[in-house]
PDB file of C-alpha atoms and ligand atoms in Angstrom:
ATOM      1  CA  MET A   1      10.496 210.231  30.240  1.00 59.00           C
ATOM      2  CA  TYR A   2      11.307 208.545  33.576  1.00 77.00           C
ATOM      3  CA  LYS A   3       9.375 205.373  34.312  1.00 97.00           C
ATOM      4  CA  THR A   4       7.686 204.672  37.631  1.00 98.00           C
ATOM      5  CA  VAL A   5       8.218 201.142  38.953  1.00 98.00           C
ATOM      6  CA  LEU A   6       6.289 199.494  41.792  1.00 98.00           C
ATOM      7  CA  ILE A   7       8.037 196.554  43.453  1.00 99.00           C
ATOM      8  CA  THR A   8       6.209 194.609  46.151  1.00 99.00           C
ATOM      9  CA  GLY A   9       8.274 192.912  48.860  1.00 99.00           C
ATOM     10  CA  ALA A  10      11.338 195.112  48.345  1.00 99.00           C
ATOM     11  CA  SER A  11      12.849 195.235  51.849  1.00 98.00           C
ATOM     12  CA  ARG A  12      15.286 192.390  51.181  1.00 98.00           C
ATOM     13  CA  GLY A  13      16.239 189.580  48.824  1.00 98.00           C
ATOM     14  CA  ILE A  14      15.111 189.598  45.206  1.00 99.00           C
ATOM     15  CA  GLY A  15      12.752 192.595  45.558  1.00 99.00           C
ATOM     16  CA  ARG A  16      15.506 194.730  47.067  1.00 99.00           C
ATOM     17  CA  ALA A  17      17.923 193.826  44.271  1.00 99.00           C
ATOM     18  CA  ILE A  18      15.234 194.655  41.667  1.00 99.00           C
ATOM     19  CA  ALA A  19      14.630 198.050  43.318  1.00 99.00           C
ATOM     20  CA  CYS A  20      18.377 198.808  43.208  1.00 98.00           C
ATOM     21  CA  ALA A  21      18.614 197.787  39.546  1.00 98.00           C
ATOM     22  CA  PHE A  22      15.716 200.039  38.468  1.00 98.00           C
ATOM     23  CA  ALA A  23      17.086 202.917  40.573  1.00 98.00           C
ATOM     24  CA  ARG A  24      20.385 202.620  38.691  1.00 98.00           C
ATOM     25  CA  GLU A  25      18.314 203.031  35.483  1.00 98.00           C
ATOM     26  CA  GLY A  26      16.996 206.324  36.883  1.00 98.00           C
ATOM     27  CA  CYS A  27      13.438 205.080  37.506  1.00 98.00           C
ATOM     28  CA  ARG A  28      11.118 206.495  40.150  1.00 98.00           C
ATOM     29  CA  LEU A  29      10.238 203.817  42.679  1.00 98.00           C
ATOM     30  CA  VAL A  30       7.369 202.710  44.857  1.00 99.00           C
ATOM     31  CA  ILE A  31       8.616 200.037  47.268  1.00 99.00           C
ATOM     32  CA  ASN A  32       6.587 197.986  49.712  1.00 98.00           C
ATOM     33  CA  CYS A  33       6.853 195.333  52.412  1.00 99.00           C
ATOM     34  CA  SER A  34       4.624 194.287  55.291  1.00 98.00           C
ATOM     35  CA  HIS A  35       6.914 194.275  58.350  1.00 98.00           C
ATOM     36  CA  SER A  36      10.514 195.351  57.741  1.00 98.00           C
ATOM     37  CA  GLU A  37       9.927 199.109  57.895  1.00 98.00           C
ATOM     38  CA  LYS A  38      13.455 199.982  59.078  1.00 98.00           C
ATOM     39  CA  GLU A  39      15.076 198.080  56.189  1.00 98.00           C
ATOM     40  CA  LEU A  40      12.673 199.570  53.630  1.00 99.00           C
ATOM     41  CA  LEU A  41      13.288 203.146  54.792  1.00 99.00           C
ATOM     42  CA  ALA A  42      17.062 202.558  54.816  1.00 99.00           C
ATOM     43  CA  LEU A  43      16.890 201.247  51.244  1.00 99.00           C
ATOM     44  CA  ALA A  44      14.886 204.288  50.123  1.00 99.00           C
ATOM     45  CA  ASP A  45      17.463 206.651  51.699  1.00 98.00           C
ATOM     46  CA  GLU A  46      20.324 204.744  50.079  1.00 98.00           C
ATOM     47  CA  LEU A  47      18.734 204.907  46.618  1.00 98.00           C
ATOM     48  CA  ARG A  48      17.853 208.600  46.906  1.00 98.00           C
ATOM     49  CA  GLU A  49      21.438 209.337  47.881  1.00 98.00           C
ATOM     50  CA  THR A  50      23.315 207.084  45.466  1.00 98.00           C
ATOM     51  CA  CYS A  51      21.018 207.121  42.417  1.00 98.00           C
ATOM     52  CA  HIS A  52      19.251 210.489  42.944  1.00 98.00           C
ATOM     53  CA  VAL A  53      15.814 208.977  42.333  1.00 98.00           C
ATOM     54  CA  ASP A  54      12.438 209.687  43.898  1.00 98.00           C
ATOM     55  CA  VAL A  55      11.259 206.815  46.132  1.00 98.00           C
ATOM     56  CA  LEU A  56       7.869 206.310  47.787  1.00 98.00           C
ATOM     57  CA  THR A  57       7.788 203.725  50.595  1.00 99.00           C
ATOM     58  CA  SER A  58       4.686 201.948  51.804  1.00 99.00           C
ATOM     59  CA  ILE A  59       4.164 199.399  54.560  1.00 99.00           C
ATOM     60  CA  GLY A  60       1.248 197.017  54.170  1.00 99.00           C
ATOM     61  CA  ASP A  61       0.122 193.491  53.439  1.00 99.00           C
ATOM     62  CA  VAL A  62      -0.238 192.790  49.711  1.00 99.00           C
ATOM     63  CA  SER A  63      -2.971 190.237  50.426  1.00 99.00           C
ATOM     64  CA  ASP A  64      -5.211 193.049  51.745  1.00 99.00           C
ATOM     65  CA  TYR A  65      -7.147 194.568  48.818  1.00 99.00           C
ATOM     66  CA  THR A  66      -8.067 197.728  50.748  1.00 99.00           C
ATOM     67  CA  TYR A  67      -4.382 198.373  51.457  1.00 99.00           C
ATOM     68  CA  MET A  68      -3.542 197.762  47.787  1.00 99.00           C
ATOM     69  CA  GLU A  69      -6.135 200.363  46.742  1.00 99.00           C
ATOM     70  CA  GLN A  70      -4.464 202.871  49.100  1.00 98.00           C
ATOM     71  CA  LEU A  71      -1.016 201.960  47.760  1.00 98.00           C
ATOM     72  CA  PHE A  72      -2.088 202.650  44.177  1.00 98.00           C
ATOM     73  CA  SER A  73      -3.919 205.881  44.986  1.00 98.00           C
ATOM     74  CA  GLN A  74      -0.832 207.151  46.872  1.00 98.00           C
ATOM     75  CA  SER A  75       1.412 206.155  43.948  1.00 98.00           C
ATOM     76  CA  GLU A  76      -0.888 207.905  41.473  1.00 98.00           C
ATOM     77  CA  ALA A  77      -1.039 211.061  43.571  1.00 98.00           C
ATOM     78  CA  ARG A  78       2.775 211.160  43.773  1.00 98.00           C
ATOM     79  CA  PHE A  79       3.812 209.914  40.320  1.00 98.00           C
ATOM     80  CA  GLY A  80       0.692 209.814  38.132  1.00 97.00           C
ATOM     81  CA  GLY A  81       0.572 206.010  37.780  1.00 97.00           C
ATOM     82  CA  ILE A  82       2.704 202.881  37.590  1.00 98.00           C
ATOM     83  CA  ASP A  83       4.485 202.089  34.305  1.00 98.00           C
ATOM     84  CA  ILE A  84       6.203 198.873  35.417  1.00 98.00           C
ATOM     85  CA  LEU A  85       4.685 196.590  38.051  1.00 98.00           C
ATOM     86  CA  VAL A  86       6.870 193.907  39.622  1.00 99.00           C
ATOM     87  CA  ASN A  87       4.828 191.425  41.662  1.00 99.00           C
ATOM     88  CA  ASN A  88       7.583 190.044  43.861  1.00 99.00           C
ATOM     89  CA  ALA A  89       6.282 189.755  47.456  1.00 99.00           C
ATOM     90  CA  GLY A  90       5.960 186.141  48.481  1.00 98.00           C
ATOM     91  CA  ILE A  91       6.157 183.677  51.342  1.00 98.00           C
ATOM     92  CA  SER A  92       6.919 179.972  51.432  1.00 98.00           C
ATOM     93  CA  HIS A  93       5.355 177.138  53.389  1.00 98.00           C
ATOM     94  CA  ILE A  94       7.158 173.850  53.833  1.00 97.00           C
ATOM     95  CA  GLY A  95       5.313 170.792  55.149  1.00 98.00           C
ATOM     96  CA  LEU A  96       3.006 167.952  54.240  1.00 98.00           C
ATOM     97  CA  LEU A  97      -0.320 168.987  52.718  1.00 98.00           C
ATOM     98  CA  GLU A  98      -2.191 166.819  55.229  1.00 98.00           C
ATOM     99  CA  ASP A  99      -0.716 168.932  58.049  1.00 98.00           C
ATOM    100  CA  MET A 100      -1.596 172.279  56.456  1.00 98.00           C
ATOM    101  CA  THR A 101      -4.512 174.190  57.984  1.00 98.00           C
ATOM    102  CA  ILE A 102      -7.100 176.062  55.921  1.00 98.00           C
ATOM    103  CA  ASP A 103      -5.835 179.332  57.447  1.00 98.00           C
ATOM    104  CA  GLU A 104      -2.272 178.567  56.300  1.00 98.00           C
ATOM    105  CA  TRP A 105      -3.600 177.708  52.823  1.00 98.00           C
ATOM    106  CA  ASN A 106      -5.621 180.938  52.596  1.00 98.00           C
ATOM    107  CA  ARG A 107      -2.648 182.972  53.831  1.00 98.00           C
ATOM    108  CA  ILE A 108      -0.215 181.696  51.194  1.00 98.00           C
ATOM    109  CA  ILE A 109      -2.777 182.048  48.387  1.00 98.00           C
ATOM    110  CA  GLY A 110      -3.561 185.585  49.581  1.00 99.00           C
ATOM    111  CA  VAL A 111       0.055 186.770  49.757  1.00 99.00           C
ATOM    112  CA  ASN A 112       1.436 184.938  46.718  1.00 99.00           C
ATOM    113  CA  LEU A 113      -1.460 184.820  44.253  1.00 99.00           C
ATOM    114  CA  THR A 114      -4.367 187.137  45.164  1.00 99.00           C
ATOM    115  CA  SER A 115      -1.832 189.971  45.499  1.00 99.00           C
ATOM    116  CA  VAL A 116      -0.888 189.478  41.844  1.00 99.00           C
ATOM    117  CA  PHE A 117      -4.544 189.836  40.834  1.00 99.00           C
ATOM    118  CA  SER A 118      -4.999 192.940  43.021  1.00 99.00           C
ATOM    119  CA  ALA A 119      -1.868 194.792  41.924  1.00 99.00           C
ATOM    120  CA  SER A 120      -2.373 193.966  38.238  1.00 99.00           C
ATOM    121  CA  LYS A 121      -6.031 195.045  38.305  1.00 99.00           C
ATOM    122  CA  LEU A 122      -5.178 198.317  40.056  1.00 98.00           C
ATOM    123  CA  ALA A 123      -2.229 199.070  37.738  1.00 98.00           C
ATOM    124  CA  LEU A 124      -4.268 198.591  34.580  1.00 98.00           C
ATOM    125  CA  PRO A 125      -6.407 201.748  34.257  1.00 98.00           C
ATOM    126  CA  HIS A 126      -3.275 203.941  33.962  1.00 98.00           C
ATOM    127  CA  MET A 127      -1.477 201.482  31.657  1.00 98.00           C
ATOM    128  CA  ILE A 128      -4.508 201.082  29.385  1.00 98.00           C
ATOM    129  CA  HIS A 129      -4.980 204.858  29.271  1.00 98.00           C
ATOM    130  CA  GLN A 130      -1.365 205.429  28.198  1.00 97.00           C
ATOM    131  CA  LYS A 131      -1.405 202.345  25.924  1.00 97.00           C
ATOM    132  CA  SER A 132       1.794 200.966  27.411  1.00 97.00           C
ATOM    133  CA  GLY A 133       2.939 199.135  30.509  1.00 98.00           C
ATOM    134  CA  LYS A 134       4.804 196.097  31.814  1.00 98.00           C
ATOM    135  CA  ILE A 135       3.816 193.563  34.424  1.00 98.00           C
ATOM    136  CA  LEU A 136       6.493 191.175  35.668  1.00 98.00           C
ATOM    137  CA  ASN A 137       5.635 188.373  38.070  1.00 99.00           C
ATOM    138  CA  ILE A 138       8.296 186.650  40.156  1.00 99.00           C
ATOM    139  CA  SER A 139       7.477 182.972  39.947  1.00 99.00           C
ATOM    140  CA  SER A 140       9.315 179.751  40.709  1.00 98.00           C
ATOM    141  CA  ILE A 141      10.477 176.573  39.023  1.00 98.00           C
ATOM    142  CA  TRP A 142       8.113 174.813  41.471  1.00 98.00           C
ATOM    143  CA  GLY A 143       5.258 176.497  39.618  1.00 98.00           C
ATOM    144  CA  ASN A 144       6.496 174.721  36.483  1.00 97.00           C
ATOM    145  CA  VAL A 145       7.015 171.236  37.910  1.00 98.00           C
ATOM    146  CA  GLY A 146       5.645 171.101  41.488  1.00 98.00           C
ATOM    147  CA  ALA A 147       7.617 170.418  44.674  1.00 98.00           C
ATOM    148  CA  SER A 148       6.947 167.814  47.348  1.00 98.00           C
ATOM    149  CA  CYS A 149       6.154 169.447  50.730  1.00 98.00           C
ATOM    150  CA  GLU A 150       5.509 172.750  48.924  1.00 98.00           C
ATOM    151  CA  VAL A 151       2.156 171.960  47.345  1.00 98.00           C
ATOM    152  CA  ALA A 152       0.464 175.262  48.209  1.00 98.00           C
ATOM    153  CA  TYR A 153       3.523 177.294  47.160  1.00 98.00           C
ATOM    154  CA  SER A 154       3.711 175.330  43.880  1.00 98.00           C
ATOM    155  CA  ALA A 155      -0.017 175.927  43.310  1.00 98.00           C
ATOM    156  CA  CYS A 156       0.463 179.691  43.815  1.00 98.00           C
ATOM    157  CA  LYS A 157       3.372 179.850  41.394  1.00 98.00           C
ATOM    158  CA  GLY A 158       1.638 177.589  38.853  1.00 99.00           C
ATOM    159  CA  GLY A 159      -1.345 179.917  39.169  1.00 99.00           C
ATOM    160  CA  ILE A 160       0.921 182.910  38.550  1.00 99.00           C
ATOM    161  CA  ASN A 161       2.285 181.236  35.411  1.00 98.00           C
ATOM    162  CA  SER A 162      -1.209 180.683  33.967  1.00 98.00           C
ATOM    163  CA  PHE A 163      -2.292 184.160  35.081  1.00 99.00           C
ATOM    164  CA  THR A 164       0.730 185.577  33.221  1.00 99.00           C
ATOM    165  CA  ARG A 165       0.002 183.733  29.971  1.00 99.00           C
ATOM    166  CA  ALA A 166      -3.728 184.553  30.023  1.00 99.00           C
ATOM    167  CA  LEU A 167      -3.394 188.228  30.975  1.00 99.00           C
ATOM    168  CA  ALA A 168      -0.685 188.695  28.336  1.00 99.00           C
ATOM    169  CA  LYS A 169      -3.195 187.665  25.657  1.00 98.00           C
ATOM    170  CA  GLU A 170      -5.882 189.925  27.101  1.00 98.00           C
ATOM    171  CA  LEU A 171      -3.560 192.949  27.219  1.00 98.00           C
ATOM    172  CA  ALA A 172      -1.455 192.565  24.072  1.00 98.00           C
ATOM    173  CA  PRO A 173      -3.920 194.685  22.040  1.00 98.00           C
ATOM    174  CA  SER A 174      -3.411 197.470  24.614  1.00 98.00           C
ATOM    175  CA  ASN A 175       0.391 197.239  24.210  1.00 98.00           C
ATOM    176  CA  ILE A 176       0.866 195.988  27.779  1.00 98.00           C
ATOM    177  CA  GLN A 177       3.290 193.108  28.226  1.00 98.00           C
ATOM    178  CA  VAL A 178       2.992 190.488  30.974  1.00 98.00           C
ATOM    179  CA  ASN A 179       5.843 188.078  31.706  1.00 98.00           C
ATOM    180  CA  ALA A 180       7.229 186.047  34.605  1.00 99.00           C
ATOM    181  CA  ILE A 181      10.615 184.887  35.832  1.00 99.00           C
ATOM    182  CA  ALA A 182      10.552 181.346  37.226  1.00 98.00           C
ATOM    183  CA  CYS A 183      13.455 181.457  39.669  1.00 98.00           C
ATOM    184  CA  GLY A 184      15.426 178.421  40.737  1.00 98.00           C
ATOM    185  CA  VAL A 185      17.221 178.491  44.078  1.00 98.00           C
ATOM    186  CA  ILE A 186      18.186 182.097  44.805  1.00 98.00           C
ATOM    187  CA  ASP A 187      20.387 183.012  47.777  1.00 98.00           C
ATOM    188  CA  THR A 188      17.969 184.919  50.021  1.00 98.00           C
ATOM    189  CA  GLU A 189      16.443 184.684  53.480  1.00 98.00           C
ATOM    190  CA  MET A 190      13.685 182.505  52.010  1.00 97.00           C
ATOM    191  CA  ASN A 191      16.275 179.702  51.913  1.00 96.00           C
ATOM    192  CA  SER A 192      17.677 180.374  55.381  1.00 95.00           C
ATOM    193  CA  CYS A 193      15.954 177.189  56.593  1.00 94.00           C
ATOM    194  CA  PHE A 194      18.754 175.117  54.986  1.00 95.00           C
ATOM    195  CA  SER A 195      21.787 174.071  57.051  1.00 97.00           C
ATOM    196  CA  GLU A 196      25.295 174.563  55.572  1.00 97.00           C
ATOM    197  CA  GLU A 197      25.365 170.863  54.699  1.00 98.00           C
ATOM    198  CA  GLU A 198      21.950 171.023  52.964  1.00 97.00           C
ATOM    199  CA  ARG A 199      23.029 174.134  51.046  1.00 97.00           C
ATOM    200  CA  ALA A 200      26.163 172.370  49.791  1.00 98.00           C
ATOM    201  CA  GLN A 201      24.140 169.301  48.793  1.00 98.00           C
ATOM    202  CA  LEU A 202      21.553 171.414  46.952  1.00 98.00           C
ATOM    203  CA  ALA A 203      24.245 173.458  45.177  1.00 98.00           C
ATOM    204  CA  GLU A 204      25.775 170.201  43.959  1.00 98.00           C
ATOM    205  CA  GLU A 205      22.447 169.227  42.337  1.00 98.00           C
ATOM    206  CA  ILE A 206      22.398 172.485  40.359  1.00 98.00           C
ATOM    207  CA  PRO A 207      24.442 172.186  37.139  1.00 98.00           C
ATOM    208  CA  ALA A 208      25.791 175.733  37.635  1.00 98.00           C
ATOM    209  CA  GLY A 209      27.126 174.498  41.006  1.00 98.00           C
ATOM    210  CA  ARG A 210      25.693 177.337  43.086  1.00 98.00           C
ATOM    211  CA  PHE A 211      22.579 179.240  44.127  1.00 98.00           C
ATOM    212  CA  GLY A 212      21.564 182.210  41.972  1.00 98.00           C
ATOM    213  CA  ALA A 213      22.168 185.749  43.221  1.00 98.00           C
ATOM    214  CA  PRO A 214      19.268 188.210  43.692  1.00 98.00           C
ATOM    215  CA  GLU A 215      21.204 190.598  41.417  1.00 98.00           C
ATOM    216  CA  GLU A 216      21.001 188.043  38.589  1.00 99.00           C
ATOM    217  CA  VAL A 217      17.199 188.020  38.879  1.00 99.00           C
ATOM    218  CA  ALA A 218      17.229 191.824  38.999  1.00 99.00           C
ATOM    219  CA  SER A 219      19.244 192.295  35.821  1.00 98.00           C
ATOM    220  CA  LEU A 220      16.884 189.911  33.975  1.00 98.00           C
ATOM    221  CA  ALA A 221      13.892 191.839  35.392  1.00 98.00           C
ATOM    222  CA  VAL A 222      15.222 195.105  33.951  1.00 98.00           C
ATOM    223  CA  GLN A 223      15.985 193.443  30.600  1.00 98.00           C
ATOM    224  CA  ILE A 224      12.476 191.968  30.298  1.00 98.00           C
ATOM    225  CA  THR A 225      10.678 195.193  31.189  1.00 98.00           C
ATOM    226  CA  THR A 226      12.668 197.697  29.166  1.00 95.00           C
ATOM    227  CA  GLY A 227      12.635 197.833  25.445  1.00 82.00           C
ATOM    228  CA  ASN A 228      11.107 194.775  23.855  1.00 94.00           C
ATOM    229  CA  ASP A 229       7.351 195.246  23.388  1.00 97.00           C
ATOM    230  CA  TYR A 230       6.990 191.985  21.422  1.00 98.00           C
ATOM    231  CA  LEU A 231       7.991 189.806  24.405  1.00 98.00           C
ATOM    232  CA  THR A 232       4.831 188.821  26.268  1.00 98.00           C
ATOM    233  CA  GLY A 233       3.177 185.815  27.926  1.00 98.00           C
ATOM    234  CA  GLN A 234       6.525 184.175  28.710  1.00 98.00           C
ATOM    235  CA  ILE A 235       7.645 182.293  31.812  1.00 98.00           C
ATOM    236  CA  ILE A 236      11.417 182.707  31.691  1.00 98.00           C
ATOM    237  CA  THR A 237      13.272 180.180  33.826  1.00 98.00           C
ATOM    238  CA  LEU A 238      16.420 181.332  35.652  1.00 98.00           C
ATOM    239  CA  ASP A 239      17.777 178.310  37.489  1.00 98.00           C
ATOM    240  CA  GLY A 240      21.391 177.584  36.564  1.00 98.00           C
ATOM    241  CA  GLY A 241      20.207 174.567  34.559  1.00 98.00           C
ATOM    242  CA  TYR A 242      18.586 172.928  37.627  1.00 98.00           C
ATOM    243  CA  LEU A 243      15.365 171.620  36.021  1.00 95.00           C
TER     244      LEU A 243
HETATM  245  P1  NAP Y   1      12.544 187.058  51.044  1.00 94.78           P
HETATM  246  O1  NAP Y   1      14.006 187.327  51.152  1.00 94.78           O
HETATM  247  O2  NAP Y   1      11.863 186.328  52.137  1.00 94.78           O
HETATM  248  O3  NAP Y   1      11.805 188.465  50.759  1.00 94.78           O
HETATM  249  C1  NAP Y   1      10.412 188.525  50.665  1.00 94.78           C
HETATM  250  C2  NAP Y   1       9.970 189.967  50.601  1.00 94.78           C
HETATM  251  O4  NAP Y   1       8.532 190.011  50.538  1.00 94.78           O
HETATM  252  C3  NAP Y   1      10.367 190.774  51.819  1.00 94.78           C
HETATM  253  O5  NAP Y   1      10.628 192.108  51.461  1.00 94.78           O
HETATM  254  C4  NAP Y   1       9.122 190.706  52.692  1.00 94.78           C
HETATM  255  O6  NAP Y   1       9.110 191.791  53.612  1.00 94.78           O
HETATM  256  C5  NAP Y   1       8.026 190.809  51.623  1.00 94.78           C
HETATM  257  N1  NAP Y   1       6.727 190.291  52.018  1.00 94.78           N
HETATM  258  C6  NAP Y   1       6.425 189.092  52.565  1.00 94.78           C
HETATM  259  N2  NAP Y   1       5.110 188.992  52.820  1.00 94.78           N
HETATM  260  C7  NAP Y   1       4.550 190.161  52.427  1.00 94.78           C
HETATM  261  C8  NAP Y   1       3.240 190.703  52.436  1.00 94.78           C
HETATM  262  N3  NAP Y   1       2.217 189.987  52.917  1.00 94.78           N
HETATM  263  N4  NAP Y   1       3.022 191.945  51.959  1.00 94.78           N
HETATM  264  C9  NAP Y   1       4.071 192.689  51.487  1.00 94.78           C
HETATM  265  N5  NAP Y   1       5.333 192.242  51.432  1.00 94.78           N
HETATM  266  C10 NAP Y   1       5.582 190.998  51.909  1.00 94.78           C
HETATM  267  O7  NAP Y   1      12.231 186.220  49.724  1.00 94.78           O
HETATM  268  P2  NAP Y   1      12.870 186.240  48.254  1.00 94.78           P
HETATM  269  O8  NAP Y   1      13.633 185.003  48.098  1.00 94.78           O
HETATM  270  O9  NAP Y   1      13.498 187.548  47.962  1.00 94.78           O
HETATM  271  O10 NAP Y   1      11.518 186.062  47.406  1.00 94.78           O
HETATM  272  C11 NAP Y   1      10.987 187.059  46.553  1.00 94.78           C
HETATM  273  C12 NAP Y   1      10.070 186.374  45.538  1.00 94.78           C
HETATM  274  O11 NAP Y   1      10.840 185.446  44.774  1.00 94.78           O
HETATM  275  C13 NAP Y   1       8.944 185.564  46.172  1.00 94.78           C
HETATM  276  O12 NAP Y   1       7.768 185.707  45.406  1.00 94.78           O
HETATM  277  C14 NAP Y   1       9.441 184.139  46.080  1.00 94.78           C
HETATM  278  O13 NAP Y   1       8.391 183.198  46.044  1.00 94.78           O
HETATM  279  C15 NAP Y   1      10.191 184.196  44.761  1.00 94.78           C
HETATM  280  N6  NAP Y   1      11.160 183.103  44.618  1.00 94.78           N
HETATM  281  C16 NAP Y   1      12.229 183.005  45.459  1.00 94.78           C
HETATM  282  C17 NAP Y   1      13.117 181.943  45.286  1.00 94.78           C
HETATM  283  C18 NAP Y   1      14.320 181.759  46.157  1.00 94.78           C
HETATM  284  O14 NAP Y   1      14.989 180.704  46.036  1.00 94.78           O
HETATM  285  N7  NAP Y   1      14.682 182.697  47.001  1.00 94.78           N
HETATM  286  C19 NAP Y   1      12.891 180.984  44.275  1.00 94.78           C
HETATM  287  C20 NAP Y   1      11.786 181.129  43.465  1.00 94.78           C
HETATM  288  C21 NAP Y   1      10.928 182.197  43.634  1.00 94.78           C
HETATM  289  P3  NAP Y   1       8.308 191.733  55.025  1.00 94.78           P
HETATM  290  O15 NAP Y   1       8.685 190.435  55.660  1.00 94.78           O
HETATM  291  O16 NAP Y   1       8.715 192.927  55.770  1.00 94.78           O
HETATM  292  O17 NAP Y   1       6.866 191.802  54.643  1.00 94.78           O
END
């Protein structure tokens, strides 16, 4: 039976690479982003053509619960439910906490953390009914150890880590596995704020000597969510030995 995979934030970067990896496995896809419609539609066309898979695209903000309800009802109408949920959409915020406004705080919590609650909650009725399912959350090493000038982002990812461990316990009796990948520095637009010099300096601090590739996150995502039903509640760090 073909699996249906929902990936939030799939227009570029890690989410895009995860969508490509699942398409190569022959999975049906639901892919989302909030702004980059052209890129998302182009990705869907590419995957239909090269991997011969069915792809549903949806534009909307994952922090908006009403939109998330629509996304899941559309997915159910088309595919009958989500078997693998990848909570990937995320934004960063760099700056001192004392300079952060309450609106900026609420925005990052909404996009990075509340979205994980919403998507997981809405995916569950189908997964519980079929007594199987996988939830994979894309987290960060900063959720493990905290980063200066990224307090809100670290709080979101730390929240995701605890959410992952707790929900895994709640859902293990229903044969639903919940895990997270805590990424180190991955070469995507999220890190486009660094100059060439800063990139080189940062790469030098990483024992592997380089940033990770989105494809490396994607292959781990497929590995975690296919096959092993005894793996649950884990925060798996992928950081080239950085921390
Ligand atoms: P990216 O290149 O900036 O891609 C982010 C994706 O999320 C885009 O498709 C973006 O599309 C979408 N998105 C942003 N806000 C959204 C919203 N409100 N609703 C729906 N989609 C939204 O970032 P990335 O590096 O691939 O990051 C993906 C995930 O990995 C994030 O959760 C990030 O925190 C995590 N991560 C990244 C790194 C890293 O070094 N890159 C490290 C650790 C963890 P639109 O702009 O069109 O909405």
